Coordinates of C-alpha atoms in Angstrom, one line a residue:
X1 CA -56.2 72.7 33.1
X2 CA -58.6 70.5 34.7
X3 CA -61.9 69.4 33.3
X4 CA -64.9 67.7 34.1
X5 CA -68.2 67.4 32.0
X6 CA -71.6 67.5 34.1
X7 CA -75.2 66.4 32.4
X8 CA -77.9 67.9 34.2
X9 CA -81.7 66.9 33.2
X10 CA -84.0 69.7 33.7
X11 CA -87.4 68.6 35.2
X12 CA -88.8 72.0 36.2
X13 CA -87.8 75.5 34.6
X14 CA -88.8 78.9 33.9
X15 CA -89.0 80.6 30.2
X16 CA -86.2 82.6 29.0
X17 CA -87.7 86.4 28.5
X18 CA -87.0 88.2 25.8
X19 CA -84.0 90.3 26.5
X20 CA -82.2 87.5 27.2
X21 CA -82.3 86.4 23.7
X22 CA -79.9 89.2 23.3
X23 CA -76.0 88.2 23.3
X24 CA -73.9 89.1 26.9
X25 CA -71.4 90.7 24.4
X26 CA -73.6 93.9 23.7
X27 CA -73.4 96.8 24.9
X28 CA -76.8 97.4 25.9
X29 CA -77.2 94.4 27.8
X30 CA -75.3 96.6 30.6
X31 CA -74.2 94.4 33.6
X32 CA -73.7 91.1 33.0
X33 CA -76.6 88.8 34.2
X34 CA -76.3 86.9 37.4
X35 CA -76.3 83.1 38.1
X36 CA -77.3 81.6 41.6
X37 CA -77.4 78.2 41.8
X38 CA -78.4 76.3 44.7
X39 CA -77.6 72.1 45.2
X40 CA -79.0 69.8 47.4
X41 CA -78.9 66.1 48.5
X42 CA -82.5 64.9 48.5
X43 CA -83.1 62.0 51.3
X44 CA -83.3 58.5 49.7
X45 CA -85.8 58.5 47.0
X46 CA -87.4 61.9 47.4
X47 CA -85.1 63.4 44.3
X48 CA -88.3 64.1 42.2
X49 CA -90.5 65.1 45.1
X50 CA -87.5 67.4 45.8
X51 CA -87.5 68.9 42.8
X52 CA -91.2 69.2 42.2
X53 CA -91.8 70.9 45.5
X54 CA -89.0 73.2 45.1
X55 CA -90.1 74.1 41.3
X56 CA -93.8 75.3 42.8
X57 CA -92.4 77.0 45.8
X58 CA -89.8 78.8 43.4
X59 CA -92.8 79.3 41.1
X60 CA -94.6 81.8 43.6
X61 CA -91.2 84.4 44.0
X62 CA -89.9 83.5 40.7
X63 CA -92.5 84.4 38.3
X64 CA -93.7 87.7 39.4
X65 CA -90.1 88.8 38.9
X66 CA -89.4 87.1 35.6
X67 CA -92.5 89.3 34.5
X68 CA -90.7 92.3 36.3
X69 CA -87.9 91.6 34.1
X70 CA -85.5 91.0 37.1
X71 CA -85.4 87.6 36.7
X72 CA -84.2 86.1 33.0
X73 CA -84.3 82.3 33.6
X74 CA -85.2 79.7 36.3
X75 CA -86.0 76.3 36.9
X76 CA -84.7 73.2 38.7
X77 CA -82.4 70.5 37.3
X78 CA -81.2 66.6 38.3
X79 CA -78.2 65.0 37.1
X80 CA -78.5 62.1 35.0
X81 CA -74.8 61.0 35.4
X82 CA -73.5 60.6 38.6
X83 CA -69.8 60.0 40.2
X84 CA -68.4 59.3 43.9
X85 CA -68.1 62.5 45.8
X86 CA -71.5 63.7 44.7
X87 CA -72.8 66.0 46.9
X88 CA -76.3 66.9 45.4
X89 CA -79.3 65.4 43.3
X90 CA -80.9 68.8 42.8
X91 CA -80.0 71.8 41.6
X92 CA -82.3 75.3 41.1
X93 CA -81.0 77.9 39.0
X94 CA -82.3 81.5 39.0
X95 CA -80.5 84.4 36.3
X96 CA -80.9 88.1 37.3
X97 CA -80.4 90.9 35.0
X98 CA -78.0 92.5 37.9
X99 CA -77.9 93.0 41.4
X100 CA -80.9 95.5 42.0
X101 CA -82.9 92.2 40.6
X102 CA -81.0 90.1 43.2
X103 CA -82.6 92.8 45.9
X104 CA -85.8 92.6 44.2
X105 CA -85.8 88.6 45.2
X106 CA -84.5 89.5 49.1
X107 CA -87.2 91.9 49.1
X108 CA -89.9 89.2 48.0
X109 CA -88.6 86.4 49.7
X110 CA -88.6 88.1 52.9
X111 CA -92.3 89.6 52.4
X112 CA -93.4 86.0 51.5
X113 CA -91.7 85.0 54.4
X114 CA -93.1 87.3 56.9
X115 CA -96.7 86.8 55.4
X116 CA -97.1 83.3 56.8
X117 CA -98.1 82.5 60.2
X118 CA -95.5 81.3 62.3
X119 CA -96.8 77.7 62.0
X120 CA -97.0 77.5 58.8
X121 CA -93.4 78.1 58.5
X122 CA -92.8 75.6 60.9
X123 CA -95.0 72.8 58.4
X124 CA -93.1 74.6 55.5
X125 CA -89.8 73.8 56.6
X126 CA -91.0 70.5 57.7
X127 CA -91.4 69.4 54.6
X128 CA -88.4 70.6 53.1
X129 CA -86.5 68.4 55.6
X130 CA -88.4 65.7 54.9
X131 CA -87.0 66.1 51.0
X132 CA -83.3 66.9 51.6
X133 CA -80.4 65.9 54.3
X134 CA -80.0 68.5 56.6
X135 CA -76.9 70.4 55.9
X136 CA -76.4 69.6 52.6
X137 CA -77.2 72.7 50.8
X138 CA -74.8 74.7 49.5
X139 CA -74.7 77.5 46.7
X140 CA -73.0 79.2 44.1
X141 CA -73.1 82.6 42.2
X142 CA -71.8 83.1 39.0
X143 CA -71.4 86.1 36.4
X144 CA -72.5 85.3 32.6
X145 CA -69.4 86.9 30.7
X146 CA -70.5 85.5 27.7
X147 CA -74.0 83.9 26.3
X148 CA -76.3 83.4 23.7
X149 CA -79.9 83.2 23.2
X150 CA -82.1 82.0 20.7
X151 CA -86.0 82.9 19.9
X152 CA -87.5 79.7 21.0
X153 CA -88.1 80.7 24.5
X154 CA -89.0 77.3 26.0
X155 CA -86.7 75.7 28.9
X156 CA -84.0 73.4 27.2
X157 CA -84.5 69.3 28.4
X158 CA -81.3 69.2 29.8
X159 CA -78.0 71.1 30.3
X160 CA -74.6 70.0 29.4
X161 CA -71.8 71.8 31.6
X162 CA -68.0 71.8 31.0
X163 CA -66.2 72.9 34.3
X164 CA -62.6 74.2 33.9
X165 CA -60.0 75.6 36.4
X166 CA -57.6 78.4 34.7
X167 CA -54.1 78.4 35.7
X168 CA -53.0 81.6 37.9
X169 CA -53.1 84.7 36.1
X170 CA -54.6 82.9 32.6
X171 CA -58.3 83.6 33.8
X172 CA -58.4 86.4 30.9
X173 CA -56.0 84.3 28.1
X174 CA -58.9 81.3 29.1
X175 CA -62.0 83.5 28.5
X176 CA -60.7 84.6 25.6
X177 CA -59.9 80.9 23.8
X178 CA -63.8 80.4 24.8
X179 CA -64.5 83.0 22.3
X180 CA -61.8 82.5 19.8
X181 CA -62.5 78.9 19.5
X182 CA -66.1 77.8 20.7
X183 CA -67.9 81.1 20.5
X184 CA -68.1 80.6 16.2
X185 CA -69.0 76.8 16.4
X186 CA -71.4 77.5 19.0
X187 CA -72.9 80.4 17.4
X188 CA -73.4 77.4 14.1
X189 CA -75.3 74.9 16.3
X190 CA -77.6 77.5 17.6
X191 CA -78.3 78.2 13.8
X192 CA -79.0 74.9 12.7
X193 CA -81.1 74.6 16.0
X194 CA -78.8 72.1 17.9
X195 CA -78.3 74.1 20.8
X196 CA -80.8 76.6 22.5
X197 CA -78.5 78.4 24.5
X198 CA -74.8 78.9 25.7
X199 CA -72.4 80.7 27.3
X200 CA -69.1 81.0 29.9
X201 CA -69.6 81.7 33.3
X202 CA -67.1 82.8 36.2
X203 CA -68.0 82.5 40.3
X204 CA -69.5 86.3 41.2
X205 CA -68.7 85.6 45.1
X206 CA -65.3 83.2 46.2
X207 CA -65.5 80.4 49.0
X208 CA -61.7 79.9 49.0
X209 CA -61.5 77.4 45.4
X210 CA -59.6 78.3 42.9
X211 CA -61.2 80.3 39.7
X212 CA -63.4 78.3 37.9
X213 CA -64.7 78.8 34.4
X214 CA -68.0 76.9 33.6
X215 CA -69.4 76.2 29.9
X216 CA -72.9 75.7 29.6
X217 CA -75.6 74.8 26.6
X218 CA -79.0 73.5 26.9
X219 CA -80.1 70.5 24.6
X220 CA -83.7 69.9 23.7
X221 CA -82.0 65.6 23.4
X222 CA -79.0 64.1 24.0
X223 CA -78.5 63.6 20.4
X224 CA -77.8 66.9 20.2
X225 CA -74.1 66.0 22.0
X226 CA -73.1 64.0 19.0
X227 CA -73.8 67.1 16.8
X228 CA -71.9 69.6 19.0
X229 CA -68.6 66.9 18.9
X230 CA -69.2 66.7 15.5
X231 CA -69.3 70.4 15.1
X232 CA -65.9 70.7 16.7
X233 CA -64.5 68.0 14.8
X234 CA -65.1 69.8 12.1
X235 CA -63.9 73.5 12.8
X236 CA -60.5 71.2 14.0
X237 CA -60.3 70.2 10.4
X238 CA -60.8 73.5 9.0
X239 CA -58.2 75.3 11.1
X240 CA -55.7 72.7 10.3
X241 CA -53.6 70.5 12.3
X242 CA -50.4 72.9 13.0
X243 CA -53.5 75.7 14.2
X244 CA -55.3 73.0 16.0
X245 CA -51.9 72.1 18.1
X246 CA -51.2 75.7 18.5

């Protein structure tokens, strides 16, 4: 199994309604919500412009959903750890309750499209590539097959994101170690107010890669990372070595 850990500092985001405060697990959540998440590479030191503008562009689709309830989260995100190979510096997230919410956004995106005068979507998209390198957006959808919630309804400071490749045929056996195993200590830190949020996510629509299973909480502070590893620690310590290695 590979892994790779990804932290993500959220500049700009939407609130989390109310429903979603409800775990992915019950029954009458009914489809599992929807993740799209769009990367960019901003041009050289344009990364916050980049995500400024595209948090108040986003803004004017965005909210009139979330307040539809088709939309259950948004906002816009940059790493704050980096690696060769990196292929974007900002990231915008959108979650929809299902796919009728997904035509809900086509449906606004092209009437806010077709609103503006031609040459004001020529100045639009100006600036836009004046922000990022042409050709280097890219996106990804994922289904939420597990999450949790709290009340506090303001966006989390940052993100921390686990990414994991299952081996053939153990997509299933994988999802259900997540719940097993992290689902319990997870559900502690969001008690004790460590954590905001969680869940597992799995790619809705495939480009080709192999399955990928993505773990995501959002942090209010990066302390919050020693807690989690310490919350871990401990439930290793509980189950006992011979149960740990099992």
């Amino acid at each position: 199994m590979k892994r790779r850990q990804l932290l993500a500092l959220a500049l700009v985001a939407g609130l989390l309604l109310v429903p979603m405060a409800a775990s992915a697990d019950s029954p009458e959540m009914g489809p599992k919500p929807l993740t799209w998440v769009s990367y960019a590479m901003s041009q050289p030191g344009t990364g916050s412009d980049l995500a400024m503008y595209s948090g108040e562009q986003g803004a004017k689709i965005y909210d009139p959903l979330m307040a539809d309830g088709h939309i259950l989260a948004w906002g816009v995100a940059m790493p704050i750890n980096h690696r060769p190979g990196d292929d974007w510096t900002v990231m915008e997230y959108v979650t929809f309750r299902d796919w009728a919410a997904v035509d809900a956004f086509m449906g606004s995106f092209m009437g806010l499209q077709m609103s503006k005068s031609p040459e004001d979507r020529k100045a639009e998209m100006e600036k836009w590539y004046s922000l990022f390198e042409a050709g280097s957006h890219h996106d990804t959808l994922y289904r939420q097959m597990t999450f949790e919630a709290g009340d506090d309804l303001s966006p989390p400071a940052y993100f921390n994101l686990g990414y994991y490749n299952a081996n053939p045929g153990q997509g299933e056996a994988l999802m259900g170690q997540f719940k097993k195993y992290a689902k319990p200590v997870m559900g502690t830190l969001m008690e004790a107010g460590t954590i905001k949020s969680w869940g597992v996510a799995v790619p809705e629509v495939h480009a080709g890669a192999a399955d990928s299973y993505v773990m995501w909480s959002g942090l209010d502070s990066l302390a919050a990372r020693d807690a989690m590893l310490a919350g871990f620690e401990a439930a290793a310590k509980e189950r006992g070595e011979e149960a740990q290695k099992a």
